[in-house]
Short mmCIF file of C-alpha atoms and ligand atoms in Angstrom, two decimals:
data_model
loop_
_atom_site.label_atom_id
_atom_site.label_comp_id
_atom_site.label_asym_id
_atom_site.label_seq_id
_atom_site.Cartn_x
_atom_site.Cartn_y
_atom_site.Cartn_z
CA UNK A 1478 1.48 -0.84 -20.43
CA UNK A 1479 2.36 -4.30 -19.93
CA UNK A 1480 5.69 -4.40 -17.46
CA UNK A 1481 9.46 -4.68 -19.71
CA UNK A 1482 11.81 -7.88 -19.36
CA UNK A 1483 13.34 -8.06 -16.44
CA UNK A 1484 17.02 -7.01 -15.58
CA UNK A 1485 18.78 -10.00 -15.24
CA UNK A 1486 19.20 -11.09 -11.35
CA UNK A 1487 19.97 -13.65 -8.97
CA UNK A 1488 16.19 -15.49 -8.71
CA UNK A 1489 14.50 -15.91 -5.02
CA UNK A 1490 11.54 -17.67 -4.00
CA UNK A 1491 9.48 -17.25 -0.87
CA UNK A 1492 7.22 -19.83 0.58
CA UNK A 1493 3.74 -18.27 0.17
CA UNK A 1494 0.08 -19.14 -0.94
CA UNK A 1495 -1.53 -20.80 -3.30
CA UNK A 1496 2.13 -21.70 -4.03
CA UNK A 1497 6.08 -20.59 -4.02
CA UNK A 1498 6.44 -16.79 -5.25
CA UNK A 1499 9.74 -16.67 -7.07
CA UNK A 1500 11.06 -12.84 -7.74
CA UNK A 1501 14.43 -11.47 -8.88
CA UNK A 1502 14.98 -9.12 -6.68
CA UNK A 1503 16.13 -6.45 -9.35
CA UNK A 1504 12.80 -6.39 -10.82
CA UNK A 1505 10.23 -6.08 -7.82
CA UNK A 1506 9.59 -3.54 -5.80
CA UNK A 1507 8.09 -3.04 -2.44
CA UNK A 1508 4.98 -0.73 -2.67
CA UNK A 1509 4.25 0.07 1.27
CA UNK A 1510 0.66 1.49 1.01
CA UNK A 1511 -0.38 4.36 2.94
CA UNK A 1512 1.50 4.37 6.50
CA UNK A 1513 -0.52 7.88 7.49
CA UNK A 1514 -0.70 9.37 10.25
CA UNK A 1515 -4.58 9.96 9.40
CA UNK A 1516 -5.03 6.41 9.32
CA UNK A 1517 -3.16 5.15 12.22
CA UNK A 1518 -3.64 7.52 14.84
CA UNK A 1519 -6.65 8.78 16.71
CA UNK A 1520 -7.58 12.38 15.10
CA UNK A 1521 -7.50 12.02 11.67
CA UNK A 1522 -9.16 10.62 8.79
CA UNK A 1523 -9.88 6.88 9.98
CA UNK A 1524 -10.99 7.85 13.64
CA UNK A 1525 -13.56 10.57 11.24
CA UNK A 1526 -15.25 7.94 9.41
CA UNK A 1527 -16.30 6.05 12.59
CA UNK A 1528 -13.28 3.56 12.61
CA UNK A 1529 -11.57 1.98 15.95
CA UNK A 1530 -7.51 3.39 14.81
CA UNK A 1531 -6.33 0.79 17.18
CA UNK A 1532 -6.69 -2.10 15.26
CA UNK A 1533 -3.87 -0.45 12.50
CA UNK A 1534 -1.37 -0.35 15.20
CA UNK A 1535 0.03 -3.63 15.20
CA UNK A 1536 0.78 -3.49 11.23
CA UNK A 1537 3.96 -0.86 12.16
CA UNK A 1538 5.90 -3.05 13.79
CA UNK A 1539 5.64 -6.17 10.76
CA UNK A 1540 5.58 -3.30 8.09
CA UNK A 1541 9.09 -1.59 9.60
CA UNK A 1542 10.21 -4.85 9.37
CA UNK A 1543 9.58 -5.72 5.88
CA UNK A 1544 10.69 -2.05 4.42
CA UNK A 1545 14.10 -3.09 6.52
CA UNK A 1546 14.42 -6.08 4.44
CA UNK A 1547 13.67 -4.18 1.14
CA UNK A 1548 15.93 -2.00 2.15
CA UNK A 1549 18.61 -4.48 2.86
CA UNK A 1550 18.00 -6.58 -0.78
CA UNK A 1551 17.94 -3.90 -2.84
CA UNK A 1552 14.56 -3.68 -4.05
CA UNK A 1553 12.71 -0.46 -5.56
CA UNK A 1554 11.01 1.03 -2.68
CA UNK A 1555 7.55 2.77 -3.36
CA UNK A 1556 5.76 4.57 -0.54
CA UNK A 1557 2.32 5.82 -1.18
CA UNK A 1558 -0.18 8.52 0.60
CA UNK A 1559 -3.37 9.05 0.00
CA UNK A 1560 -4.27 12.79 0.53
CA UNK A 1561 -5.71 15.95 -1.51
CA UNK A 1562 -4.77 19.36 -2.39
CA UNK A 1563 -5.13 22.31 -0.04
CA UNK A 1564 -7.78 23.76 -2.62
CA UNK A 1565 -9.30 19.94 -2.48
CA UNK A 1566 -9.14 20.35 -6.86
CA UNK A 1567 -8.29 16.47 -6.68
CA UNK A 1568 -11.08 15.38 -4.16
CA UNK A 1569 -14.17 14.27 -6.10
CA UNK A 1570 -17.12 16.08 -3.97
CA UNK A 1571 -18.88 11.95 -3.53
CA UNK A 1572 -15.51 11.49 -1.88
CA UNK A 1573 -16.09 14.36 0.58
CA UNK A 1574 -19.67 14.23 0.66
CA UNK A 1575 -20.49 10.51 1.29
CA UNK A 1576 -21.91 9.56 4.53
CA UNK A 1577 -22.11 11.76 7.80
CA UNK A 1578 -18.51 11.57 8.67
CA UNK A 1579 -17.66 13.33 12.19
CA UNK A 1580 -15.21 15.65 10.01
CA UNK A 1581 -14.65 15.63 6.03
CA UNK A 1582 -11.47 15.75 3.92
CA UNK A 1583 -10.42 19.06 4.50
CA UNK A 1584 -11.70 20.30 7.54
CA UNK A 1585 -9.69 21.05 10.70
CA UNK A 1586 -8.41 18.18 13.25
CA UNK A 1587 -5.91 18.11 15.90
CA UNK A 1588 -3.82 16.46 13.13
CA UNK A 1589 -3.94 19.56 10.41
CA UNK A 1590 -6.63 19.31 7.89
CA UNK A 1591 -8.12 15.79 7.59
CA UNK A 1592 -6.26 14.33 4.50
CA UNK A 1593 -4.64 17.18 2.91
CA UNK A 1594 -1.02 17.21 1.83
CA UNK A 1595 1.97 19.06 3.41
CA UNK A 1596 -0.12 18.68 7.32
CA UNK A 1597 0.80 16.39 9.60
CA UNK A 1598 -2.19 13.82 9.50
CA UNK A 1599 -0.93 13.30 5.96
CA UNK A 1600 2.70 12.36 6.33
CA UNK A 1601 3.75 9.02 7.60
CA UNK A 1602 3.99 7.35 10.96
CA UNK A 1603 7.62 7.60 12.81
CA UNK A 1604 9.79 5.11 11.16
CA UNK A 1605 8.03 4.66 7.81
CA UNK A 1606 9.42 7.39 6.25
CA UNK A 1607 10.89 7.54 2.85
CA UNK A 1608 14.85 7.39 2.60
CA UNK A 1609 16.21 9.67 0.25
CA UNK A 1610 16.26 8.10 -3.20
CA UNK A 1611 13.38 6.30 -2.63
CA UNK A 1612 9.76 6.66 -4.49
CA UNK A 1613 6.98 8.33 -2.75
CA UNK A 1614 3.60 8.36 -4.67
CA UNK A 1615 0.73 11.12 -3.84
CA UNK A 1616 -2.40 10.01 -5.02
CA UNK A 1617 -6.21 11.05 -4.56
CA UNK A 1618 -7.71 7.48 -4.57
CA UNK A 1619 -7.80 4.11 -3.35
CA UNK A 1620 -5.52 2.73 -5.85
CA UNK A 1621 -2.12 3.71 -6.46
CA UNK A 1622 -2.23 3.56 -10.00
CA UNK A 1623 -5.26 5.84 -10.55
CA UNK A 1624 -3.88 9.68 -11.28
CA UNK A 1625 -0.44 9.27 -10.51
CA UNK A 1626 2.81 8.28 -11.95
CA UNK A 1627 3.17 4.41 -10.54
CA UNK A 1628 3.37 3.19 -14.36
CA UNK A 1629 5.55 5.32 -15.40
CA UNK A 1630 8.08 4.44 -12.17
CA UNK A 1631 7.63 1.12 -12.53
CA UNK A 1632 7.85 0.52 -15.83
CA UNK A 1633 10.99 2.73 -16.10
CA UNK A 1634 13.14 0.41 -13.54
CA UNK A 1635 12.09 -2.55 -15.40
CA UNK A 1636 9.77 -4.05 -12.70
CA UNK A 1637 7.69 -6.75 -12.76
CA UNK A 1638 7.13 -8.27 -9.29
CA UNK A 1639 5.53 -6.13 -6.66
CA UNK A 1640 5.68 -6.92 -2.69
CA UNK A 1641 2.85 -5.07 -0.60
CA UNK A 1642 2.58 -4.26 2.74
CA UNK A 1643 0.22 -1.28 4.08
CA UNK A 1644 -3.25 -0.35 4.75
CA UNK A 1645 -6.28 -0.91 4.84
CA UNK A 1646 -5.98 -4.22 3.73
CA UNK A 1647 -9.75 -4.24 2.26
CA UNK A 1648 -9.12 -0.76 0.79
CA UNK A 1649 -5.92 0.87 -0.71
CA UNK A 1650 -3.91 -2.42 -0.91
CA UNK A 1651 -6.60 -4.67 -2.60
CA UNK A 1652 -7.67 -1.77 -4.97
CA UNK A 1653 -3.92 -1.12 -6.00
CA UNK A 1654 -3.15 -5.21 -6.04
CA UNK A 1655 -6.04 -5.35 -8.37
CA UNK A 1656 -4.46 -2.80 -10.77
CA UNK A 1657 -1.74 -3.88 -10.50
CA UNK A 1658 -2.60 -7.36 -11.41
CA UNK A 1659 -4.75 -6.36 -13.85
CA UNK A 1660 -1.48 -4.44 -15.21
CA UNK A 1661 0.72 -7.79 -15.68
CA UNK A 1662 2.56 -7.75 -11.83
CA UNK A 1663 2.85 -11.04 -10.02
CA UNK A 1664 1.89 -9.42 -6.75
CA UNK A 1665 2.53 -10.81 -3.11
CA UNK A 1666 0.66 -9.35 0.06
CA UNK A 1667 2.95 -9.57 3.31
CA UNK A 1668 0.50 -11.56 5.85
CA UNK A 1669 1.36 -9.66 9.24
CA UNK A 1670 2.55 -6.33 7.19
CA UNK A 1671 -1.06 -5.25 6.39
CA UNK A 1672 -4.34 -4.79 8.38
CA UNK A 1673 -7.84 -3.40 8.48
CA UNK A 1674 -10.06 -1.61 10.93
CA UNK A 1675 -11.85 -4.60 10.43
CA UNK A 1676 -10.13 -7.59 10.94
CA UNK A 1677 -12.29 -10.06 9.52
CA UNK A 1678 -12.37 -7.71 6.10
CA UNK A 1679 -8.28 -8.29 6.34
CA UNK A 1680 -8.62 -12.24 6.83
CA UNK A 1681 -11.05 -12.08 4.20
CA UNK A 1682 -9.34 -9.79 1.26
CA UNK A 1683 -6.12 -12.16 2.02
CA UNK A 1684 -8.25 -15.23 0.90
CA UNK A 1685 -9.79 -13.71 -1.96
CA UNK A 1686 -6.33 -12.75 -3.06
CA UNK A 1687 -5.35 -15.90 -3.42
CA UNK A 1688 -8.29 -18.02 -3.91
CA UNK A 1689 -8.96 -19.53 -7.79
CA UNK A 1690 -4.98 -20.54 -7.96
CA UNK A 1691 -4.05 -16.82 -7.26
CA UNK A 1692 -6.42 -14.72 -9.24
CA UNK A 1693 -5.56 -11.87 -7.94
CA UNK A 1694 -1.73 -12.80 -6.27
CA UNK A 1695 0.48 -14.36 -3.71
CA UNK A 1696 0.19 -13.91 0.21
CA UNK A 1697 2.96 -14.79 2.79
CA UNK A 1698 4.35 -14.75 6.29
CA UNK A 1699 6.80 -12.42 7.30
CA UNK A 1700 9.05 -14.57 8.31
CA UNK A 1701 9.20 -16.48 4.91
CA UNK A 1702 9.69 -13.28 3.48
CA UNK A 1703 12.52 -12.17 4.91
CA UNK A 1704 14.01 -15.76 4.99
CA UNK A 1705 13.96 -15.16 1.22
N1 LIG B 491 -10.94 3.47 5.18
C1 LIG B 491 -10.33 2.61 5.03
O1 LIG B 491 -10.39 2.22 5.27
N2 LIG B 491 -9.05 3.26 4.19
C2 LIG B 491 -9.06 4.30 3.56
O2 LIG B 491 -9.49 5.14 3.26
N3 LIG B 491 -8.20 4.49 2.59
C3 LIG B 491 -6.99 3.58 2.69
O3 LIG B 491 -7.34 2.15 3.05
N4 LIG B 491 -5.56 3.77 2.26
#
């Protein structure tokens, strides 16, 4: 389904790469991907996969700044969480059984059952929880469009442009940006507000998004976004 025509509003321009990103705040949403304790704090899903979660701590401050900017500008704000139902009925065995993690999805951990909705680990990190009226999308996959109501949320509000932050850059952020790009949205990823367990993957993802004339979208520095 294609986005509908935008509502009229005052256009804004962000200095971005590969070129300026123009958007109408009335037709733009911030999509903050998976800023959850399970990915960012020790003892959760990310660490169970063998990752050094310390790499993601530095994303929290810039993500909070980006969120504050979006709220101040009146953008629609969408927060996503990757997690599964307690009975694991929405978790494919291929996802749960892959590799040799220290604990699997659904197993008990220090923040409750790993990556299960309703457990402390699946909640947002402090400072990045939705406010009343903001949209929360609970997703079973890496992409935020798969098996969720996100398409309906965006089309019903006539959103055409998406600004992204969140973790991890090359997994859930990039997957969602590619899904959105194929659905006709113009997508901007805010560089300081995204991070990976592998800094080189973050940098490579930013580069591949804006390569080939913005084949997936744009990237911009947080300072240039908040100036818009
Ligand atoms: N493992 C990893 O890098 N990421 C995920 O599993 N999910 C998200 O990126 N949210």
